[in-house]
Structure formats: C-alpha cells, structure tokens
C-alpha cells in the first residue's frame, strides 16, 4: 500500500494523472458513456476474467492465503467511492483462481485508522490464541495508518469463520517504530525455526526489514536488506518465498519481490525482484557483478571552465558546468570527473536550456548520464507561450462579471478572480487581469459555472486550465466539460498546479452542433479547485508550454529521443539508439522548463558507442515489464506447494484517471511462478494459471505455415476476432526486423501491437493507438522486455480481455501487462511483418467466456 499517497505530496498522484499537459478525454470513451442501467460486469471496459469489484476503487492485493478449499483475495478498497480514499480490505474467494465470489467488506477504516496493505495466515497451531487447534484463526497482519499523525504501524485482526467476519486485536499495534514509511507486512510460517517471519518495507529508505515472532503479537527484528537494485521510488509490498531452480527440489533459492513506485522499468509502478539465499535471519542477494558500460568516444563531459560550443538560454544551467551540488541542493553523485550540467542554479524556480551544436549522426548509440527531475517531454509542447491562435473568443473573463454565464454553489464566487486568491499558491499563466478561479474560501467549496449555448463552427476549442486533476467521471471532479445535447462529449482537468496551460479539444466531428461549456468543481479535498481562462473557438490547436526536465535528441526540428532523471540527485546511464538517424544532422538539448518539485536536470558524459549503456533500472530484475503490474504478492499455503502471484493491474501515474465506472482497478491474472535458468542466469518466470482453460469456449481457430513479408493481414479471419481471447503463436525468424500480432484492431484505427524486434531481441507492446489513450500523457507508448529467440523461434502467449493484454514470451521469462481501452467494436486480430519476412509456424486462438458468477 503506497502511503506516499498520503504523505510527501503523493496523494495527488494516486487520484490524478501526473501529466505535463492537461488530461483530456472524449466522452464516447469516458465513464459518462456507460448507461445508468447497464447490468453489472457488462460495462464498456469491464474485465471478463480479471477480478474487479462490482463498484468503487480497488488497488493492492492483500491477505493472499489458501484455506479449506478457498483462495482468499483481500484487496485495498474504498467502500465510499471510485477514487482512492477510506482504505479498507475488500474480500473475494475462489476455488480455482479464475472464478471469484465477492464477499462483504472484511476490514473497515474507522475514525482513527485506514487499513493499508498486508497479509493473512492460518494460525494452525493457535500460537496467537485467537482460535483453537480444532478451529484455527485466520489472522490478518496489516498496516494501520493513523489518521491524526500519519504514522504507519503493524496491526492484527482475526477471523474464526473462514474470513467472513473479523475482529481487530485489542492490543494493536503489534509493531510501531514511529515511522510514516513503514508498511505492507508479508507474514509466513518459517518451519525451520517454528516461528512466524515478517517481511516489511521501510519504503523511503529503500529497505526491507525482517522480523520474527512466536505468537504473531510479539516481534523481534532480525535484519535488513537494501538499498539495492532500482531505488528511484519508494519500496512497497515486499514478498519473500523459496522456489526450486529448474524444478530441482535439491536446489532451492529464495525470491524477494520489492514493488517500486515510481522508477519502474516502464515508468511509474513496477515489481522488481532479487534472487538469493535466506538463512532464517538474513536475505542475501546473488552477486551480479560490477557493471562496466561500453567503451566509446566522449563528446561532452562538462570538464571545462565553460560549456564550450554548447549554448544556453534562460538561467537554469548557469554560465558554466557545476562542480557537483549547487546551493540548497542535496548531495549529487554518479557523475564522472569534476563537472556536470546542473540546472539547479537559483533552485527549482529557474528555467532554461543547454543545446549542443549540430552534428552528423555517425554512431550506433549515444550513451550519457542523467539525473534530477522526472518530468518527461511531451510532444506538441513549446518552450515559450506565444499569443493565442486566431479565432473567436467565447470568454476571457475580463469584464468584472461572468456576464451571461450561470453559477451554482459558491466555489466560483460572483465574478472572475483578479488572480491569486487568499491562501492560494501563486497563480500564473492566465491572460489579462481576470480568470475563473474556484478557490473561493479554499478547496472546501463546490459549484459549477456554465456558458450560454453557442454553435461549434471551428475545428478546435482552446482554453487555459490549471488547478486540480480530478477527471470528469470520477466521484468528485474538477473538470472543464463540453456539453452537446446535455451530454459530456469532451472534458479536461488541471495538473495539480496553479499554473494555467493550454488545452485543446478536436471538435471537427461536432461542427454545426449547439454546445455549452461547463466548469465543474465538486471536490473538497487537496487540489479541489480549478483555474480557467480564455476559452475560444479556432481552427488552430493551441500548444501547451513544456513542463519538462529532459535530455532531448532533435532531428529535423523534432524531438525523436528523450530521457529524464528519476527524481533523484544520482545520475545514471541512459542510451539512445541512433541507427534510425544515421547521416542526419542532430542536436542534443537539455531542457528545464519546470519550476515545481524536482524541477531541475543533471547530465554528464555524452559518449558515442557501438553498444548501449544500461541503467540501474535496466539492470534490475523485473517480474513484469509492462506499465500495469504492481503490488505483486503471492498466496501462502497453496496446494501442492505451488507459488501463485497476482498484481494490481494499474499504475499510480494514471491510476485515478483510467476511464472506468462504476469501478476503478483490476487485478492481473494469477500466475504460477518458477525459477528457471535462462541465458545462464536464474530468472523468475511466470505463466497464467492453468485454470484459465476452464473459460475456453467453442473450437479454437488455428493457422499454420503462414509466410509474411512486409505486410499486415487478418489472422485466420472472423473466427479469431474477439474482445476476450487466449492466443498462442510461434514464429520462425527469417529477416524481418519486427513481427507479431495486432489485437483489438478496428474502429478509428484502434490496434494494440504485440511484437518481437529482432534488432534489439526484445518483445514489445505498443498501445499508442489502443483506443482511449489521452487521459494521461504517460499512458500511450511502447513497453519492451528482453527475450532471446530459442532455436530461431519466438513463442508468445497472449491473454486479451476487454481492457487489458498480458503477454508471456518464451517460457514466461518475459512478461508485459498493459491496460488498453479500445472501442468495443474493435475486435480484429492481425499478423504482421515489418522490413522483411517471417514465418508464422502456428497460431491457436481460443475465445474466453466470462468468469463472473
């Protein structure tokens, strides 16, 4: 459970998209499109074989335990609404890990605590005294979040009726170290010492701590592990378990899973793991050796007394390289030599750019070190705000009144605001002297402001917006909405910042229709207000101002490669594949346009080389390489000694903005875990549980011996189409650079590309065109996972659900889990090859029925 959501300003991240530009959506793909009388579990994006609660918000899986024929799945749940809050434990049970029965709320928040993540055990020997030996108690060990202090401690609750009803232990908490970053206990019985073993996270310190107990109530600290591996975000939801290597029960290794957010391999949330040994007290990770980057030619190391031929704008980078940390900055490390580019001059408030001279691309890779803020470049942004585009201004809020706009509630006051309101942070980015500002009396007020009706007669609606990011369709939105025939057809939010920036709706499909603008503030929590100005119709898209801290490669005037820090003062390697730009002119540009937290950039050691350098994140081990697999933990006591794992199928970057209603959040398919030797190294692998086969319907559609060259074509035909599919495909490599399958193809160019890149030896998922992707700038993109072809062949197993794909490469050593939100009519499946030929040896497509009972 990521309590950084509550502390360290992270609560805004869990309920809103961390976007560089305003979150935009079109209503045909928004929650409003779900009819009020839609039967449960048939809504537009409702997963059909992944667990979701009937209603409301869900995140981390908790309390995974098998008892008396039932797999128990508890989970972080908000009984009060469809956004994060009032954290409690929801509950579901299954006999096969596929068909789930939702049960009543298990552990509820109260006026003193929220019930954060944890685990559950069956106390067979009644060590706790909560049950009897004939009727042992199920004991939940959870993190208690104290509402008054923010302190996180470990507490107990118990049940003697198979988890149906629960009693919180009167002696809670059982471990309290006074920390606000101490959470997510995973408890198991450790037979060699006949005691309970707790694995728990010291999240901000990037450590895992181990405790031992005889009775679940009194705990003794054993040891700590970490920092190690990826540390770009908080460590959460740890899990520790043994597995046989390659099925050899005489060769046991231990796996320590540590979920991290942000700083995952695909950005944002992810599940990393370590393989090693556990001696009953201490976990020791296997030594992976010292990393040596590829050799090459250094083109800029910032070791001189000035920037040489590189040019600066603004003040952020100063007049010369920095000798480490600057005034007011934490310790900077990871750079080489004595100098680096550092944009912390005058702190995070300064902006500017540092640009190399033009050069001809003549190397395969450009390697460099980067640190500082994690504010990615967003295509379409500009470095300076220019004048508004030509067009018709609907409202500029300059007249001292709202004119013929109508208000409800008291959030917007009786007239436009002259700028910043009392107790508000500085508001900027608006035009003229007036704007809409719903911070009247702070965030506690609510209301609406609605325009008179107008006719859409141009291609775009442009406007400036800032304030809170609570999307339309969430329980308590702060949103600008476009209404046509009384229905919301477009919406936008701020970005949890007081600075206004341009948003733009493409309304070409609505030209000629009557419309209204409605500004909604229905939120009384943090960032529960909205700033809006200069609403206009135009045939030109207004371009938002960049808020990036990024190193960019510019070719033909366009940013074609980009990298950021990870909100850390430690520099790490990044690498760009330059081969697509061979012979072209290029420039490197370091850009700092961010004045908020971590609003600075560090860079050093630009090196041309024949091989890519790998960052700590790339060198870490990941249970899943997708964007949407987090808080992964495993079941205790599973029959046959099996180790099954499940993760929250979402990402804190945009978890509160995904377009689902009346629920938000899904769990991955449960996976059977194993340790296998892959390319000479012991790796954690995962494959879907076998019981998925119980959902298969009808005869499979098959294909074999299909030769492809530079083409994309339907796979098999209509028999292979669908929204819920289980696909197995084997390809024989020839000379194609890329090949694979496209799923959920169809309406409006929808497609989710699942492929293999022979030039990088990576499996990938491209969801750039997977339907609704514009609710957050970090959502669209390509995720990759290393995968070596075996005997010239690549095998893919793909589970397609109504709003997700899970791809398992090889024997499960490469896994990518991604949410997708395509049009329901997009059900096609295609096979493709790019820049060469490939042979599809075999493909089997099976339709999957619903698991909902």
Coordinates of N, CA, C and O in Angstrom, one line a residue, residues 337-432:
X337 N 34.3 12.6 -13.2 CA 35.2 13.7 -13.2 C 34.7 14.7 -12.2 O 34.2 14.4 -11.1
X338 N 34.9 16.0 -12.5 CA 34.6 17.1 -11.5 C 33.5 18.0 -11.9 O 33.0 18.8 -11.1
X339 N 33.0 17.9 -13.2 CA 31.9 18.8 -13.6 C 30.8 18.1 -14.2 O 30.9 16.9 -14.7
X340 N 29.6 18.8 -14.3 CA 28.4 18.2 -14.9 C 27.5 19.4 -15.2 O 27.6 20.5 -14.7
X341 N 26.5 19.2 -16.1 CA 25.4 20.1 -16.3 C 24.4 20.0 -15.2 O 23.9 18.9 -14.9
X342 N 24.1 21.1 -14.6 CA 23.2 21.1 -13.4 C 22.3 22.3 -13.5 O 22.8 23.5 -13.4
X343 N 21.0 22.1 -13.6 CA 20.1 23.3 -13.8 C 19.4 23.7 -12.5 O 18.4 24.4 -12.5
X344 N 20.1 23.5 -11.4 CA 19.6 23.9 -10.1 C 20.0 25.3 -9.7 O 19.9 25.7 -8.6
X345 N 20.6 26.0 -10.6 CA 21.0 27.4 -10.3 C 19.8 28.2 -9.9 O 18.7 28.2 -10.6
X346 N 19.8 28.8 -8.7 CA 18.7 29.5 -8.1 C 17.6 28.6 -7.8 O 16.4 29.0 -7.6
X347 N 17.9 27.3 -7.6 CA 16.9 26.3 -7.2 C 16.0 25.8 -8.3 O 16.3 26.0 -9.5
X348 N 14.8 25.2 -8.0 CA 14.0 24.7 -9.0 C 13.2 25.8 -9.7 O 12.5 25.5 -10.7
X349 N 13.2 27.0 -9.3 CA 12.4 28.1 -9.9 C 13.0 28.6 -11.2 O 12.2 29.1 -12.0
X350 N 14.2 28.3 -11.5 CA 14.8 28.8 -12.7 C 14.5 27.8 -13.9 O 14.4 26.6 -13.7
X351 N 14.4 28.4 -15.1 CA 14.2 27.6 -16.3 C 15.3 27.9 -17.3 O 16.0 29.0 -17.3
X352 N 15.4 27.1 -18.3 CA 16.4 27.3 -19.4 C 16.7 26.1 -20.2 O 16.1 25.0 -19.9
X353 N 17.6 26.2 -21.1 CA 18.0 25.1 -22.0 C 19.5 25.2 -22.3 O 20.1 26.3 -22.2
X354 N 20.1 24.1 -22.6 CA 21.5 24.0 -22.9 C 21.6 23.1 -24.2 O 21.2 21.9 -24.1
X355 N 22.1 23.6 -25.3 CA 22.0 23.0 -26.6 C 23.3 22.8 -27.2 O 24.1 23.7 -27.2
X356 N 23.5 21.6 -27.7 CA 24.8 21.3 -28.4 C 24.8 21.9 -29.8 O 23.7 22.2 -30.4
X357 N 26.0 22.0 -30.4 CA 26.0 22.4 -31.8 C 25.5 21.2 -32.7 O 25.4 20.1 -32.2
X358 N 25.1 21.5 -33.9 CA 24.6 20.5 -34.8 C 25.7 19.5 -35.1 O 26.9 19.9 -35.3
X359 N 25.4 18.2 -35.3 CA 26.4 17.2 -35.6 C 25.8 16.2 -36.5 O 24.5 16.0 -36.5
X360 N 26.6 15.4 -37.2 CA 26.1 14.4 -38.1 C 26.1 13.1 -37.3 O 27.1 12.7 -36.7
X361 N 25.0 12.4 -37.4 CA 24.9 11.1 -36.6 C 25.7 10.0 -37.4 O 25.4 9.7 -38.5
X362 N 26.7 9.5 -36.7 CA 27.6 8.5 -37.4 C 27.9 7.4 -36.4 O 28.9 6.7 -36.6
X363 N 27.2 7.3 -35.3 CA 27.4 6.2 -34.4 C 26.1 5.5 -34.1 O 25.0 6.0 -34.4
X364 N 26.2 4.2 -33.6 CA 25.0 3.4 -33.4 C 24.3 3.9 -32.1 O 23.0 3.8 -32.1
X365 N 25.0 4.3 -31.1 CA 24.4 4.6 -29.8 C 25.0 5.9 -29.3 O 26.2 6.2 -29.5
X366 N 24.2 6.6 -28.5 CA 24.7 7.8 -27.7 C 24.3 7.5 -26.3 O 23.1 7.4 -25.9
X367 N 25.3 7.3 -25.5 CA 25.2 7.0 -24.1 C 25.5 8.2 -23.2 O 26.4 9.0 -23.6
X368 N 24.8 8.4 -22.2 CA 25.0 9.6 -21.3 C 24.4 9.3 -19.9 O 23.7 8.4 -19.7
X369 N 24.8 10.2 -19.0 CA 24.3 10.1 -17.6 C 23.3 11.2 -17.4 O 23.5 12.3 -17.8
X370 N 22.2 10.8 -16.7 CA 21.2 11.8 -16.4 C 20.6 11.6 -15.0 O 20.6 10.5 -14.5
X371 N 20.2 12.7 -14.4 CA 19.6 12.7 -13.1 C 18.7 13.9 -12.9 O 18.4 14.6 -13.9
X372 N 18.2 14.1 -11.7 CA 17.3 15.2 -11.5 C 15.8 14.8 -11.6 O 15.4 13.6 -11.3
X373 N 15.0 15.7 -12.1 CA 13.5 15.5 -12.1 C 13.0 14.6 -13.2 O 13.6 14.4 -14.2
X374 N 11.9 13.9 -12.8 CA 11.2 13.0 -13.7 C 10.0 13.8 -14.3 O 8.8 13.6 -13.9
X375 N 10.2 14.6 -15.3 CA 9.2 15.4 -16.0 C 9.4 15.2 -17.5 O 10.2 16.0 -18.1
X376 N 8.8 14.2 -18.1 CA 9.1 13.8 -19.4 C 8.7 14.9 -20.5 O 7.8 15.7 -20.2
X377 N 9.4 14.9 -21.6 CA 9.0 15.7 -22.7 C 7.7 15.2 -23.3 O 7.4 14.0 -23.3
X378 N 6.8 16.1 -23.6 CA 5.5 15.7 -24.2 C 5.4 16.4 -25.6 O 5.6 17.6 -25.8
X379 N 5.2 15.5 -26.6 CA 5.1 16.0 -28.0 C 4.0 17.1 -28.1 O 2.9 16.9 -27.5
X380 N 4.3 18.1 -28.9 CA 3.3 19.1 -29.1 C 3.4 20.3 -28.2 O 2.7 21.3 -28.3
X381 N 4.3 20.2 -27.2 CA 4.5 21.4 -26.3 C 5.6 22.3 -26.9 O 6.3 22.0 -27.8
X382 N 5.6 23.5 -26.4 CA 6.5 24.5 -26.8 C 7.3 25.1 -25.6 O 6.8 24.9 -24.5
X383 N 8.5 25.7 -25.8 CA 9.3 26.1 -24.7 C 8.8 27.5 -24.2 O 9.1 27.9 -23.1
X384 N 8.1 28.2 -25.0 CA 7.6 29.5 -24.6 C 6.2 29.7 -25.0 O 5.8 29.3 -26.1
X385 N 5.3 30.3 -24.2 CA 4.0 30.5 -24.5 C 3.8 31.7 -25.4 O 4.2 32.9 -25.1
X386 N 3.4 31.5 -26.6 CA 3.1 32.6 -27.6 C 1.7 33.1 -27.5 O 1.0 32.8 -26.5
X387 N 1.4 34.0 -28.3 CA 0.0 34.6 -28.3 C -1.0 33.5 -28.7 O -0.7 32.5 -29.3
X388 N -2.3 33.7 -28.2 CA -3.3 32.7 -28.6 C -3.5 32.6 -30.1 O -3.2 33.5 -30.8
X389 N -3.9 31.4 -30.6 CA -4.2 31.3 -32.0 C -5.4 32.3 -32.4 O -6.1 32.8 -31.6
X390 N -5.5 32.5 -33.7 CA -6.6 33.3 -34.2 C -7.9 32.5 -34.0 O -7.9 31.3 -34.1
X391 N -8.9 33.2 -33.7 CA -10.2 32.6 -33.5 C -11.2 33.5 -32.9 O -11.0 34.7 -32.7
X392 N -12.3 32.9 -32.4 CA -13.4 33.6 -31.7 C -13.3 33.3 -30.2 O -13.4 32.2 -29.8
X393 N -13.2 34.4 -29.5 CA -13.1 34.2 -28.0 C -14.5 34.1 -27.5 O -15.4 35.0 -27.7
X394 N -14.8 33.0 -26.8 CA -16.1 32.8 -26.1 C -16.2 33.5 -24.8 O -17.2 33.9 -24.4
X395 N -15.0 33.5 -24.1 CA -15.0 34.1 -22.8 C -13.5 34.4 -22.4 O -12.7 33.5 -22.5
X396 N -13.2 35.6 -22.0 CA -11.9 35.9 -21.5 C -11.9 36.4 -20.0 O -10.9 36.7 -19.5
X397 N -13.1 36.5 -19.5 CA -13.3 36.8 -18.0 C -12.6 38.1 -17.6 O -12.1 38.2 -16.6
X398 N -12.7 39.1 -18.5 CA -12.1 40.4 -18.3 C -13.1 41.5 -17.9 O -12.6 42.6 -17.5
X399 N -14.4 41.2 -17.9 CA -15.3 42.3 -17.7 C -15.7 42.6 -16.3 O -16.6 43.5 -16.1
X400 N -15.1 41.9 -15.4 CA -15.5 42.1 -14.0 C -16.7 41.3 -13.5 O -17.1 41.3 -12.4
X401 N -17.4 40.7 -14.5 CA -18.6 39.8 -14.2 C -18.5 38.6 -15.0 O -17.7 38.5 -16.0
X402 N -19.3 37.6 -14.7 CA -19.4 36.4 -15.5 C -20.4 36.6 -16.7 O -20.6 35.7 -17.5
X403 N -21.0 37.8 -16.8 CA -21.9 38.1 -17.9 C -23.0 37.1 -17.9 O -23.7 37.0 -16.9
X404 N -23.3 36.4 -19.1 CA -24.4 35.6 -19.1 C -24.1 34.1 -18.8 O -24.9 33.2 -19.1
X405 N -22.9 33.9 -18.2 CA -22.7 32.5 -17.6 C -23.4 32.4 -16.3 O -23.6 33.4 -15.6
X406 N -23.8 31.2 -16.0 CA -24.6 31.0 -14.8 C -23.8 30.1 -13.8 O -23.0 29.2 -14.2
X407 N -24.0 30.4 -12.5 CA -23.2 29.7 -11.5 C -24.2 29.0 -10.5 O -25.3 29.3 -10.4
X408 N -23.7 27.9 -10.0 CA -24.3 27.2 -8.8 C -23.2 27.1 -7.7 O -22.0 27.1 -8.0
X409 N -23.7 26.9 -6.5 CA -22.7 26.8 -5.4 C -22.0 28.1 -5.2 O -22.3 29.1 -5.7
X410 N -20.9 28.0 -4.4 CA -20.1 29.2 -4.0 C -18.6 29.1 -4.4 O -17.9 30.0 -4.0
X411 N -18.2 28.1 -5.1 CA -16.8 27.9 -5.4 C -16.3 29.0 -6.3 O -15.1 29.4 -6.2
X412 N -17.1 29.5 -7.2 CA -16.6 30.4 -8.2 C -16.9 31.9 -7.9 O -16.5 32.8 -8.6
X413 N -17.5 32.1 -6.7 CA -17.8 33.5 -6.3 C -18.8 34.1 -7.2 O -19.5 33.4 -8.0
X414 N -18.9 35.4 -7.2 CA -19.8 36.1 -8.0 C -19.2 36.8 -9.3 O -20.0 37.3 -10.1
X415 N -17.9 36.7 -9.4 CA -17.3 37.3 -10.5 C -15.9 36.7 -10.7 O -15.4 36.0 -9.8
X416 N -15.3 36.9 -11.9 CA -13.9 36.4 -12.1 C -13.0 36.9 -11.1 O -13.1 38.0 -10.5
X417 N -11.9 36.1 -10.8 CA -10.9 36.4 -9.8 C -9.8 37.3 -10.5 O -9.6 37.1 -11.7
X418 N -9.2 38.2 -9.7 CA -8.2 39.0 -10.3 C -6.8 38.3 -10.3 O -5.8 39.0 -10.5
X419 N -6.8 37.1 -10.1 CA -5.5 36.3 -10.0 C -5.5 35.4 -8.8 O -6.5 34.6 -8.7
X420 N -4.5 35.4 -8.0 CA -4.4 34.5 -6.9 C -5.4 34.9 -5.8 O -5.5 36.1 -5.5
X421 N -6.0 34.0 -5.2 CA -7.0 34.2 -4.1 C -6.3 34.0 -2.7 O -5.2 33.4 -2.7
X422 N -6.9 34.5 -1.6 CA -6.3 34.3 -0.3 C -5.9 32.9 0.0 O -6.7 32.0 -0.3
X423 N -4.8 32.7 0.6 CA -4.2 31.4 1.0 C -3.9 30.4 -0.2 O -3.6 29.3 0.0
X424 N -3.9 30.9 -1.4 CA -3.7 30.1 -2.6 C -2.2 30.3 -3.0 O -1.7 31.4 -2.8
X425 N -1.6 29.3 -3.5 CA -0.3 29.4 -4.1 C -0.4 30.4 -5.3 O -1.5 30.6 -5.9
X426 N 0.8 30.9 -5.8 CA 0.8 31.8 -6.9 C 0.2 31.2 -8.1 O 0.6 30.1 -8.6
X427 N -0.8 31.9 -8.7 CA -1.5 31.5 -9.9 C -0.8 32.2 -11.1 O -0.6 33.5 -11.0
X428 N -0.5 31.5 -12.2 CA 0.2 32.1 -13.3 C -0.3 31.5 -14.6 O -1.0 30.5 -14.6
X429 N 0.1 32.1 -15.7 CA -0.3 31.6 -17.0 C -1.6 32.0 -17.6 O -1.9 31.7 -18.7
X430 N -2.4 32.8 -16.9 CA -3.6 33.3 -17.4 C -3.3 34.6 -18.2 O -2.3 35.2 -18.1
X431 N -4.3 35.0 -19.0 CA -4.1 36.2 -19.9 C -4.9 37.4 -19.3 O -6.0 37.2 -18.8
X432 N -4.4 38.6 -19.4 CA -5.2 39.7 -19.0 C -5.2 39.8 -17.5 O -4.2 39.4 -16.8

